[in-house]
């Protein structure tokens, strides 16, 4: 099965990080896996409070904004895989 945000079937889109799926974590609510994951990068930037901006971003907007963040790359690389595991775990636990 191929899955991505532009898949022709719902089954193909539902597994994408760009799929709309509200994720709540510690009073924060994100619109997608991508938004949450990119927002977490803010915690390793010079402006951690920017994470709030990612709550309302569309997935592609979040991806682009995440690329522009000035982050501590060494620290982010150390935690990024575990961060994605957390985001995916929450998404599938909360998905109905």
mmCIF file with all atom_site columns, N, CA and C in Angstrom, residues 13-47:
data_model
loop_
_atom_site.group_PDB
_atom_site.id
_atom_site.type_symbol
_atom_site.label_atom_id
_atom_site.label_alt_id
_atom_site.label_comp_id
_atom_site.label_asym_id
_atom_site.label_entity_id
_atom_site.label_seq_id
_atom_site.pdbx_PDB_ins_code
_atom_site.Cartn_x
_atom_site.Cartn_y
_atom_site.Cartn_z
_atom_site.occupancy
_atom_site.B_iso_or_equiv
_atom_site.pdbx_formal_charge
_atom_site.auth_seq_id
_atom_site.auth_comp_id
_atom_site.auth_asym_id
_atom_site.auth_atom_id
_atom_site.pdbx_PDB_model_num
ATOM 1   N N  . UNK A 1 13 ? -4.298 8.126  2.353  1.00 0.00 ? 13 UNK A N  1
ATOM 2   C CA . UNK A 1 13 ? -4.024 9.422  2.981  1.00 0.00 ? 13 UNK A CA 1
ATOM 3   C C  . UNK A 1 13 ? -3.973 9.353  4.508  1.00 0.00 ? 13 UNK A C  1
ATOM 4   N N  . UNK A 1 14 ? -4.730 8.463  5.088  1.00 0.00 ? 14 UNK A N  1
ATOM 5   C CA . UNK A 1 14 ? -4.877 8.444  6.541  1.00 0.00 ? 14 UNK A CA 1
ATOM 6   C C  . UNK A 1 14 ? -3.563 8.201  7.282  1.00 0.00 ? 14 UNK A C  1
ATOM 7   N N  . UNK A 1 15 ? -2.597 7.572  6.662  1.00 0.00 ? 15 UNK A N  1
ATOM 8   C CA . UNK A 1 15 ? -1.317 7.295  7.311  1.00 0.00 ? 15 UNK A CA 1
ATOM 9   C C  . UNK A 1 15 ? -0.282 8.406  7.117  1.00 0.00 ? 15 UNK A C  1
ATOM 10  N N  . UNK A 1 16 ? -0.621 9.427  6.368  1.00 0.00 ? 16 UNK A N  1
ATOM 11  C CA . UNK A 1 16 ? 0.299  10.530 6.110  1.00 0.00 ? 16 UNK A CA 1
ATOM 12  C C  . UNK A 1 16 ? 0.422  11.443 7.327  1.00 0.00 ? 16 UNK A C  1
ATOM 13  N N  . UNK A 1 17 ? 1.600  12.006 7.527  1.00 0.00 ? 17 UNK A N  1
ATOM 14  C CA . UNK A 1 17 ? 1.798  13.007 8.583  1.00 0.00 ? 17 UNK A CA 1
ATOM 15  C C  . UNK A 1 17 ? 1.017  14.282 8.292  1.00 0.00 ? 17 UNK A C  1
ATOM 16  N N  . UNK A 1 18 ? 0.570  14.439 7.042  1.00 0.00 ? 18 UNK A N  1
ATOM 17  C CA . UNK A 1 18 ? -0.185 15.631 6.647  1.00 0.00 ? 18 UNK A CA 1
ATOM 18  C C  . UNK A 1 18 ? -1.693 15.438 6.820  1.00 0.00 ? 18 UNK A C  1
ATOM 19  N N  . UNK A 1 19 ? -2.121 14.266 7.190  1.00 0.00 ? 19 UNK A N  1
ATOM 20  C CA . UNK A 1 19 ? -3.543 13.975 7.359  1.00 0.00 ? 19 UNK A CA 1
ATOM 21  C C  . UNK A 1 19 ? -4.081 14.768 8.552  1.00 0.00 ? 19 UNK A C  1
ATOM 22  N N  . UNK A 1 20 ? -5.240 15.381 8.394  1.00 0.00 ? 20 UNK A N  1
ATOM 23  C CA . UNK A 1 20 ? -5.846 16.138 9.480  1.00 0.00 ? 20 UNK A CA 1
ATOM 24  C C  . UNK A 1 20 ? -6.290 15.181 10.581 1.00 0.00 ? 20 UNK A C  1
ATOM 25  N N  . UNK A 1 21 ? -5.686 15.341 11.727 1.00 0.00 ? 21 UNK A N  1
ATOM 26  C CA . UNK A 1 21 ? -5.967 14.484 12.869 1.00 0.00 ? 21 UNK A CA 1
ATOM 27  C C  . UNK A 1 21 ? -5.595 15.264 14.123 1.00 0.00 ? 21 UNK A C  1
ATOM 28  N N  . UNK A 1 22 ? -6.574 15.780 14.819 1.00 0.00 ? 22 UNK A N  1
ATOM 29  C CA . UNK A 1 22 ? -6.295 16.590 16.007 1.00 0.00 ? 22 UNK A CA 1
ATOM 30  C C  . UNK A 1 22 ? -5.572 15.775 17.065 1.00 0.00 ? 22 UNK A C  1
ATOM 31  N N  . UNK A 1 23 ? -4.483 16.360 17.562 1.00 0.00 ? 23 UNK A N  1
ATOM 32  C CA . UNK A 1 23 ? -3.661 15.701 18.574 1.00 0.00 ? 23 UNK A CA 1
ATOM 33  C C  . UNK A 1 23 ? -3.525 16.654 19.755 1.00 0.00 ? 23 UNK A C  1
ATOM 34  N N  . UNK A 1 24 ? -3.895 16.171 20.923 1.00 0.00 ? 24 UNK A N  1
ATOM 35  C CA . UNK A 1 24 ? -3.828 16.986 22.136 1.00 0.00 ? 24 UNK A CA 1
ATOM 36  C C  . UNK A 1 24 ? -2.696 16.472 23.013 1.00 0.00 ? 24 UNK A C  1
ATOM 37  N N  . UNK A 1 25 ? -1.901 17.424 23.504 1.00 0.00 ? 25 UNK A N  1
ATOM 38  C CA . UNK A 1 25 ? -0.798 17.072 24.395 1.00 0.00 ? 25 UNK A CA 1
ATOM 39  C C  . UNK A 1 25 ? -0.564 18.228 25.361 1.00 0.00 ? 25 UNK A C  1
ATOM 40  N N  . UNK A 1 26 ? -0.711 17.970 26.628 1.00 0.00 ? 26 UNK A N  1
ATOM 41  C CA . UNK A 1 26 ? -0.417 18.964 27.661 1.00 0.00 ? 26 UNK A CA 1
ATOM 42  C C  . UNK A 1 26 ? -1.061 20.326 27.354 1.00 0.00 ? 26 UNK A C  1
ATOM 43  N N  . UNK A 1 27 ? -2.344 20.315 27.085 1.00 0.00 ? 27 UNK A N  1
ATOM 44  C CA . UNK A 1 27 ? -3.161 21.501 26.794 1.00 0.00 ? 27 UNK A CA 1
ATOM 45  C C  . UNK A 1 27 ? -2.876 22.132 25.428 1.00 0.00 ? 27 UNK A C  1
ATOM 46  N N  . UNK A 1 28 ? -2.047 21.526 24.637 1.00 0.00 ? 28 UNK A N  1
ATOM 47  C CA . UNK A 1 28 ? -1.799 21.983 23.270 1.00 0.00 ? 28 UNK A CA 1
ATOM 48  C C  . UNK A 1 28 ? -2.590 21.103 22.323 1.00 0.00 ? 28 UNK A C  1
ATOM 49  N N  . UNK A 1 29 ? -3.134 21.694 21.262 1.00 0.00 ? 29 UNK A N  1
ATOM 50  C CA . UNK A 1 29 ? -3.901 20.921 20.280 1.00 0.00 ? 29 UNK A CA 1
ATOM 51  C C  . UNK A 1 29 ? -3.383 21.262 18.881 1.00 0.00 ? 29 UNK A C  1
ATOM 52  N N  . UNK A 1 30 ? -2.895 20.233 18.193 1.00 0.00 ? 30 UNK A N  1
ATOM 53  C CA . UNK A 1 30 ? -2.332 20.402 16.858 1.00 0.00 ? 30 UNK A CA 1
ATOM 54  C C  . UNK A 1 30 ? -3.254 19.773 15.822 1.00 0.00 ? 30 UNK A C  1
ATOM 55  N N  . UNK A 1 31 ? -3.186 20.273 14.582 1.00 0.00 ? 31 UNK A N  1
ATOM 56  C CA . UNK A 1 31 ? -4.070 19.810 13.511 1.00 0.00 ? 31 UNK A CA 1
ATOM 57  C C  . UNK A 1 31 ? -3.554 18.581 12.786 1.00 0.00 ? 31 UNK A C  1
ATOM 58  N N  . UNK A 1 32 ? -2.283 18.236 12.994 1.00 0.00 ? 32 UNK A N  1
ATOM 59  C CA . UNK A 1 32 ? -1.695 17.110 12.264 1.00 0.00 ? 32 UNK A CA 1
ATOM 60  C C  . UNK A 1 32 ? -0.416 16.648 12.956 1.00 0.00 ? 32 UNK A C  1
ATOM 61  N N  . UNK A 1 33 ? 0.025  15.467 12.582 1.00 0.00 ? 33 UNK A N  1
ATOM 62  C CA . UNK A 1 33 ? 1.317  14.961 13.045 1.00 0.00 ? 33 UNK A CA 1
ATOM 63  C C  . UNK A 1 33 ? 2.419  15.937 12.649 1.00 0.00 ? 33 UNK A C  1
ATOM 64  N N  . UNK A 1 34 ? 2.375  16.402 11.417 1.00 0.00 ? 34 UNK A N  1
ATOM 65  C CA . UNK A 1 34 ? 3.419  17.306 10.921 1.00 0.00 ? 34 UNK A CA 1
ATOM 66  C C  . UNK A 1 34 ? 3.477  18.585 11.743 1.00 0.00 ? 34 UNK A C  1
ATOM 67  N N  . UNK A 1 35 ? 2.313  19.159 12.039 1.00 0.00 ? 35 UNK A N  1
ATOM 68  C CA . UNK A 1 35 ? 2.281  20.385 12.829 1.00 0.00 ? 35 UNK A CA 1
ATOM 69  C C  . UNK A 1 35 ? 2.861  20.199 14.221 1.00 0.00 ? 35 UNK A C  1
ATOM 70  N N  . UNK A 1 36 ? 2.508  19.101 14.852 1.00 0.00 ? 36 UNK A N  1
ATOM 71  C CA . UNK A 1 36 ? 3.014  18.805 16.193 1.00 0.00 ? 36 UNK A CA 1
ATOM 72  C C  . UNK A 1 36 ? 4.521  18.569 16.155 1.00 0.00 ? 36 UNK A C  1
ATOM 73  N N  . UNK A 1 37 ? 4.969  17.736 15.225 1.00 0.00 ? 37 UNK A N  1
ATOM 74  C CA . UNK A 1 37 ? 6.389  17.408 15.130 1.00 0.00 ? 37 UNK A CA 1
ATOM 75  C C  . UNK A 1 37 ? 7.231  18.660 14.865 1.00 0.00 ? 37 UNK A C  1
ATOM 76  N N  . UNK A 1 38 ? 6.816  19.456 13.899 1.00 0.00 ? 38 UNK A N  1
ATOM 77  C CA . UNK A 1 38 ? 7.566  20.676 13.594 1.00 0.00 ? 38 UNK A CA 1
ATOM 78  C C  . UNK A 1 38 ? 7.511  21.650 14.765 1.00 0.00 ? 38 UNK A C  1
ATOM 79  N N  . UNK A 1 39 ? 6.362  21.718 15.440 1.00 0.00 ? 39 UNK A N  1
ATOM 80  C CA . UNK A 1 39 ? 6.237  22.594 16.599 1.00 0.00 ? 39 UNK A CA 1
ATOM 81  C C  . UNK A 1 39 ? 7.185  22.215 17.723 1.00 0.00 ? 39 UNK A C  1
ATOM 82  N N  . UNK A 1 40 ? 7.417  20.921 17.888 1.00 0.00 ? 40 UNK A N  1
ATOM 83  C CA . UNK A 1 40 ? 8.344  20.480 18.933 1.00 0.00 ? 40 UNK A CA 1
ATOM 84  C C  . UNK A 1 40 ? 9.753  21.028 18.722 1.00 0.00 ? 40 UNK A C  1
ATOM 85  N N  . UNK A 1 41 ? 10.100 21.326 17.493 1.00 0.00 ? 41 UNK A N  1
ATOM 86  C CA . UNK A 1 41 ? 11.418 21.911 17.222 1.00 0.00 ? 41 UNK A CA 1
ATOM 87  C C  . UNK A 1 41 ? 11.595 23.240 17.955 1.00 0.00 ? 41 UNK A C  1
ATOM 88  N N  . UNK A 1 42 ? 10.491 23.935 18.190 1.00 0.00 ? 42 UNK A N  1
ATOM 89  C CA . UNK A 1 42 ? 10.571 25.224 18.886 1.00 0.00 ? 42 UNK A CA 1
ATOM 90  C C  . UNK A 1 42 ? 11.191 25.095 20.261 1.00 0.00 ? 42 UNK A C  1
ATOM 91  N N  . UNK A 1 43 ? 10.996 23.943 20.892 1.00 0.00 ? 43 UNK A N  1
ATOM 92  C CA . UNK A 1 43 ? 11.554 23.725 22.222 1.00 0.00 ? 43 UNK A CA 1
ATOM 93  C C  . UNK A 1 43 ? 13.077 23.699 22.203 1.00 0.00 ? 43 UNK A C  1
ATOM 94  N N  . UNK A 1 44 ? 13.642 23.578 21.012 1.00 0.00 ? 44 UNK A N  1
ATOM 95  C CA . UNK A 1 44 ? 15.101 23.551 20.839 1.00 0.00 ? 44 UNK A CA 1
ATOM 96  C C  . UNK A 1 44 ? 15.569 24.769 20.050 1.00 0.00 ? 44 UNK A C  1
ATOM 97  N N  . UNK A 1 45 ? 14.767 25.827 20.113 1.00 0.00 ? 45 UNK A N  1
ATOM 98  C CA . UNK A 1 45 ? 15.084 27.059 19.389 1.00 0.00 ? 45 UNK A CA 1
ATOM 99  C C  . UNK A 1 45 ? 15.289 28.206 20.378 1.00 0.00 ? 45 UNK A C  1
ATOM 100 N N  . UNK A 1 46 ? 15.557 29.368 19.830 1.00 0.00 ? 46 UNK A N  1
ATOM 101 C CA . UNK A 1 46 ? 15.736 30.554 20.667 1.00 0.00 ? 46 UNK A CA 1
ATOM 102 C C  . UNK A 1 46 ? 14.395 31.163 21.086 1.00 0.00 ? 46 UNK A C  1
ATOM 103 N N  . UNK A 1 47 ? 13.266 30.573 20.629 1.00 0.00 ? 47 UNK A N  1
ATOM 104 C CA . UNK A 1 47 ? 11.941 31.081 20.991 1.00 0.00 ? 47 UNK A CA 1
ATOM 105 C C  . UNK A 1 47 ? 10.955 29.921 21.192 1.00 0.00 ? 47 UNK A C  1
#
